Backbone as a ProteinNet text record, in pm:
[ID]
protein_1_A
[PRIMARY]
AEIERRINMENARPKKRYISPATREEVYAVYYDTLRRAIEERGTAQFPTQAGKKLYGELTMIVTVDAQGKVVETEVVESSGNRALDRQAALIARSAGPFGKFSKAMRQRADQIVVVARFNFTRDETLQANVSAEQ
[TERTIARY]
82.9	0	88.5	198	287.3	353.5	396.9	459.3	358.9	236.8	132.6	104.1	100.8	77.4	190	315	429	424.6	390.3	380	270.4	157.9	47.8	85.4	158.9	202.8	299.8	391.7	489.2	418.5	322	249	161.9	122.7	38	117.5	249	332.9	340.8	355	371	503.3	498.5	621.2	694	820.6	898.7	1003.3	1027	1129.5	1223.4	1352	1452.4	1504.2	1498.2	1541.6	1653.3	1727.6	1840.2	1863.5	1956.4	1989.5	2041.9	2096.4	2151.3	2044.2	1919.7	1812.7	1799.9	1810.9	1811.7	1672	1578.5	1443.9	1382.9	1344.8	1300.2	1185.7	1089.5	973	1013.3	1110.9	1156.7	1247.5	1329	1419.7	1341.4	1234.9	1152	1084.3	1031.9	965.4	1064.8	1183.5	1288.8	1321	1336.1	1371.6	1260.4	1135.8	1021.4	1022.2	1046.6	1050.4	1162	1281.1	1397.2	1371.4	1321.6	1295.8	1189.8	1084.3	977.1	1028.1	1109.7	1164.6	1258.8	1344.4	1436.3	1360	1256.8	1178.2	1109.1	1050.5	981	1080.2	1194.8	1296.2	1355.1	1368.2	1419.2	1313.2	1187.9	1078.6	1048.5	1061.3	1031.2	1158.4	1261.6	1391.6	1377.1	1433.3	1416.3	1474	1395.7	1439.7	1401.4	1469.4	1435	1463.9	1363.4	1375.3	1426.5	1377.5	1412	1547.3	1620.5	1751.5	1744.6	1812.9	1819.5	1897.7	1853.5	1921.3	1997.2	2124.8	2208.4	2258.6	2277.7	2333.2	2299.9	2347.6	2332.1	2282.7	2189.6	2135.9	2096.8	2080.2	2037.6	1907.3	1811.7	1679.5	1629.2	1557.4	1488.8	1347.2	1305.6	1172	1100.5	982.5	902	776.1	748.6	635.5	543.9	412.1	318.1	273.8	193.6	152.3	67.5	13.2	-63.8	26.6	155.8	251.6	267.2	208.9	213.3	331.7	399.6	505.9	439.8	470.4	409.4	502	632	726.2	853.9	906.6	1039.9	1114.8	1243.1	1326	1464	1503.5	1637.5	1734.2	1827.8	1923.9	2061.4	2086.7	2209.8	2172.1	2172	2125.9	2221.8	2164	2244.2	2309.8	2264	2310.3	2217.4	2117.1	2019.8	1880.8	1815.6	1684.4	1580.4	1584.6	1488.5	1504.8	1628.6	1653.8	1608.5	1637.6	1596.1	1443.7	1372.8	1225.1	1170.9	1228.7	1179.8	1210.2	1321.5	1353.4	1250.2	1210	1107.3	975.1	940.7	818.1	824.8	939.9	958.1	935.9	996.1	980.3	834.4	765.7	623.9	535.6	564	477.5	508.2	620.1	655.3	565.2	510.1	421	280.4	189.2	210.3	287.1	358.2	445.8	381.2	257.6	187	175.2	66.2	42	144.9	175.1	263.7	196.4	275.7	223.8	189.3	120.9	85	211	313.3	439.4	504.2	499.7	556.3	476.4	343.9	256.6	275	311.3	330.9	449.7	544.2	665	667.3	590.1	601.9	474.7	452.7	345.4	401.1	531.7	599	739.2	790.8	931.9	1001.5	1128.7	1208.5	1335.6	1362.5	1486	1556.4	1687.2	1765.1	1807.3	1770.7	1799.3	1898.3	1998.2	2094.4	2054.6	2006.3	1962.1	2075.4	2103.4	2206.4	2143.4	2119.2	2065.1	2184	2203	2324.9	2310.6	2423.6	2426.9	2363.7	2351.2	2283	2131.1	2087.7	1946.9	1873.6	1939.8	1875.5	1890.5	1802.7	1812.3	1862.4	1969.7	2017.3	1985.7	1904.2	1865.9	1933.2	2024.9	2090.1	2025.4	1955.1	1877.3	1947.4	1956.2	2018.4	1940.5	1969.2	1899.6	1953.6	1865.1	1907.8	1960.7	2070.1	2127.5	2100.7
-118.8	0	126.8	123	238.9	264.8	159.8	175.1	232.1	182.4	232.6	380.2	419	559	646.3	602.7	679.3	691.8	583.4	587	683.8	679.1	770.8	916	941.3	1078.5	1126.7	1041.2	1077.6	1103.9	1021.5	1038.6	1163.6	1210.1	1329.2	1458.5	1451.5	1570.7	1612.6	1744.4	1789.1	1739.2	1699.8	1662	1791.2	1798.9	1918.7	1891.6	1991.9	1984.9	2102.2	2075.2	2178.2	2220	2351.2	2398.8	2500.9	2518.6	2610.9	2661.8	2757.5	2804.2	2690.2	2586.3	2474.5	2373.7	2394.9	2303.4	2299.2	2181.4	2166.3	2148.5	2101.9	2082.6	2218.5	2236.7	2367.8	2424.1	2341	2388.9	2451.5	2393.1	2449.5	2569.8	2566.8	2678.1	2805.8	2795	2912.2	2963.9	2873.5	2914	2981.2	2923	2980.7	3123.5	3144.5	3276.2	3377.5	3335.8	3422.4	3461.1	3364.2	3387.6	3485.7	3461.7	3546.8	3691	3707.7	3842.2	3915.8	3845	3908.1	3954.6	3873.8	3911.7	4030.5	4029.5	4142	4271.2	4263.7	4383.8	4438.8	4349.8	4394.6	4453.8	4390.7	4439.7	4572.7	4595.3	4723.4	4832.1	4798.8	4895.9	4931.2	4833.8	4855	4835.6	4911.2	4895.1	4915.2	4826.6	4833.7	4961.1	5017.8	5135.5	5119	5194.6	5201.7	5343.8	5407.6	5546	5637.1	5613.2	5698.2	5668.8	5572	5538.1	5404.5	5395.5	5272.3	5166.8	5043.9	4931.5	4853.3	4831.5	4757.7	4631.9	4527.8	4406.4	4285.1	4172.5	4046.1	3940.8	3857.3	3751.2	3633.4	3518.4	3398.6	3350.1	3318.1	3279	3160	3069.8	2960.6	3008.7	2995.5	3036.8	2912.6	2883	2769.2	2822	2770.9	2815.1	2695.6	2715.4	2605.7	2601.7	2503.2	2480	2593.4	2678.4	2793.9	2914	2900.3	3007.4	3100.4	3062.9	3146.3	3106.6	3206.7	3179	3134.1	3011.5	2957	2963.1	2981.9	2988.3	3057.9	3136.8	3194	3171.1	3146.1	3125.8	3184.6	3280.6	3337.6	3237	3187.6	3088.7	3148.8	3264.5	3339.3	3486.3	3542.2	3678.5	3781.9	3896.9	4011	4078.6	4040.9	4107.2	4219.5	4246.2	4351.2	4287.8	4273.1	4207.9	4277.3	4409.5	4484.3	4449.1	4441.9	4406	4262.2	4171.6	4032.2	4021.7	4090.9	4087.8	4145.8	4258.1	4321.5	4235.3	4165.2	4074.7	3962.2	3909.1	3804.2	3858.5	3980.9	4042.6	4064.2	4102.9	4122.2	3990.5	3882.5	3751.9	3708.1	3729	3689.6	3774	3903.1	3991.9	3989.7	3932.6	3925.3	3827	3731.7	3632.7	3686	3610.7	3474.4	3472.4	3363.4	3349.8	3271.9	3235.2	3156.8	3012.4	2949.7	2810.2	2720.1	2610.2	2511	2451.1	2417.6	2348	2204.3	2136.8	1997.3	1913	1936.8	1862.5	1887.6	2012.2	2044.2	1976.2	1979.5	1922.1	1772.4	1705	1560.4	1525.6	1615.3	1587.6	1654.2	1760.8	1834.9	1910.5	1923.2	2008.2	2145.6	2148.8	2273.5	2272.1	2393.1	2403.9	2483.6	2452.2	2515.6	2569.4	2696.6	2756.7	2827.1	2832.1	2909.8	3035.4	3151.6	3278.6	3359.3	3410.8	3502.5	3641.8	3722	3857.6	3954.7	4041.9	4142.9	4278.9	4354.8	4489.9	4583.9	4635.6	4708	4858.5	4926.1	5072.4	5145.8	5079.5	5146	5123.4	5079.4	5063.6	4965.5	4853.9	4744.1	4617.5	4523.2	4391.1	4294.2	4224	4115.4	3986.5	3902	3775	3661.7	3596.2	3480.3	3358.7	3283.1	3170.4	3041.5	2950.9	2821.3	2712.6	2588.9	2477.3	2452.7	2411.6	2370.5	2228.6	2202	2067	1992.7
0	0	0	76.8	83.2	-51.7	-119.9	-251.6	-350.7	-347.5	-437.8	-410.4	-283.5	-247.6	-302.9	-289.7	-341.6	-493.6	-560.2	-706.8	-749.5	-683.9	-717.3	-692.3	-583.6	-554.8	-662.5	-703.1	-806	-939.8	-974.7	-1100.6	-1100.5	-982.7	-973	-990	-972.6	-986.8	-1133.2	-1156	-1293.9	-1353	-1480.6	-1550.5	-1586.2	-1548.2	-1573.8	-1680.2	-1763.1	-1867.7	-1846.3	-1843.4	-1823.7	-1960.8	-1989.7	-2120.5	-2105	-2214.3	-2214.4	-2355.2	-2371.2	-2505.5	-2593.5	-2532.2	-2608.4	-2649.6	-2607.4	-2643.1	-2794.3	-2850	-2995.3	-3054.2	-2975.1	-3026.5	-3057.8	-3181.7	-3229	-3146.5	-3109.3	-3036.7	-2903	-2834.8	-2708.4	-2730.6	-2833.9	-2862.3	-2890.8	-2966.6	-2998.3	-2871.5	-2790.1	-2666.2	-2571.8	-2559.8	-2476.4	-2519.7	-2650	-2700.7	-2671.4	-2686.2	-2655.4	-2507.5	-2421.3	-2276.9	-2241.5	-2293.6	-2263.6	-2308.5	-2428.6	-2481.1	-2399.4	-2362	-2283.8	-2147.8	-2083.3	-1952.3	-1967.7	-2069	-2090.5	-2118.9	-2204.1	-2235.7	-2112	-2031.5	-1910.3	-1811.9	-1796.4	-1702.5	-1743.3	-1872.7	-1921.6	-1905.2	-1936.3	-1925.5	-1779.7	-1691	-1549.3	-1466.7	-1503.4	-1438.4	-1287.9	-1207.6	-1061.6	-999.2	-908.4	-834	-687.2	-604.9	-463	-417.8	-362.5	-315.6	-427.7	-549	-662.5	-726	-673.8	-729.4	-801.9	-914.8	-992.2	-914.5	-924.5	-860.8	-967.2	-945	-1039.2	-971.1	-1048.9	-992.8	-1075.9	-1027.3	-1097.4	-998.6	-1043.7	-960.2	-1047.8	-984.5	-1055.8	-995.3	-1083.3	-1039	-1120.2	-1055.3	-1124.1	-1154.4	-1280.6	-1323.8	-1377.3	-1320.8	-1364.2	-1431	-1551.8	-1633.4	-1659	-1642.4	-1666.7	-1812.7	-1847.7	-1986.2	-2043.4	-1957.4	-2003.8	-2030	-1999.3	-2021.3	-1902.7	-1790.6	-1669.5	-1581.7	-1526.2	-1430.2	-1300.5	-1258.5	-1137.6	-1017.6	-1045.2	-933.6	-977.6	-886.2	-903.6	-773.8	-786.6	-667.5	-693.9	-612.2	-623.6	-562.7	-644.5	-595.5	-571.2	-631.5	-604.8	-600	-482.1	-459.6	-519	-549	-592.2	-472.3	-354.6	-232.8	-190.9	-272.5	-244.5	-251	-136.2	-131.1	-217.8	-221.9	-302.9	-450.7	-497.3	-636.7	-663.4	-572.8	-588.5	-598.8	-510.4	-512.4	-642.6	-686	-807.8	-931	-931.4	-1041.8	-1049.7	-934.4	-932.3	-986.3	-948	-999.3	-1150.1	-1199.5	-1343.8	-1417.1	-1368.2	-1432.9	-1433	-1320.5	-1312.5	-1402.7	-1408.7	-1486.2	-1635.8	-1675.5	-1818.1	-1892.2	-1822	-1883.1	-1894.8	-1948.5	-1994.6	-2126.9	-2146.4	-2262	-2375.3	-2360.2	-2461.6	-2417.9	-2459.1	-2423	-2489.8	-2422.9	-2481.1	-2604.4	-2701.5	-2818.7	-2779.8	-2869.2	-2844.1	-2822.3	-2902.5	-2889.9	-2754	-2706.7	-2575.8	-2464.5	-2476.4	-2373.4	-2359.7	-2469.4	-2462.8	-2373	-2362.6	-2284.9	-2148.1	-2129.8	-2003.9	-1969	-1838.7	-1786.2	-1750.6	-1723	-1686.3	-1746.3	-1773.1	-1809.6	-1700.2	-1680.4	-1576.2	-1641.4	-1616.2	-1665.5	-1550.1	-1559.3	-1464.2	-1538.3	-1482.6	-1549	-1467.2	-1534.4	-1472.2	-1516.5	-1423.7	-1453.1	-1424.3	-1519.3	-1502.3	-1531.1	-1425.7	-1438.8	-1453.5	-1575.2	-1609.5	-1592.6	-1590.5	-1573.6	-1691.5	-1807	-1918.3	-1909.8	-1790	-1755	-1844.3	-1871.7	-1942.4	-1859.2	-1887.6	-1825.1	-1930	-1896.4	-1980.1	-1905.4	-1968.4	-1906.7	-1981.7	-1916.2	-1973.3	-1910.1	-1990.8	-1940.6	-1976.9	-1881	-1907.8	-1835.2	-1869.2	-1806.1	-1666.8	-1577.3	-1445.1	-1457.5	-1393.8	-1401.8	-1274.6
[MASK]
+++++++++++++++++++++++++++++++++++++++++++++++++++++++++++++++++++++++++++++++++++++++++++++++++++++++++++++++++++++++++++++++++++++++

């Protein structure tokens, strides 16, 4: 009974697919590029500030997107050292979506995609998002 319960719990979890710039499957590569561009555009348009001053720095975050294209989770895994910047980066990633529904081919393999994004808020007031697969 315990083994059956564990199997059922595992089967109930969403299937996750980890993607990166090196992803060769065209359907994921196109989706990845759309996601990266949307986050960069949102981050540049809504550049983080605190008390009227621009916040600069670099951080790494895990972004999980569901089959509807909605960001369901963000987690800062390497802080910029500034909590305000980290929080605003998470808000930028969440508000950049939805990124579009997964295609049928994507849905056959995954319920969610997971990317690790390195956000760099630069002095020229742009966001550069380098997204890679979580290993």
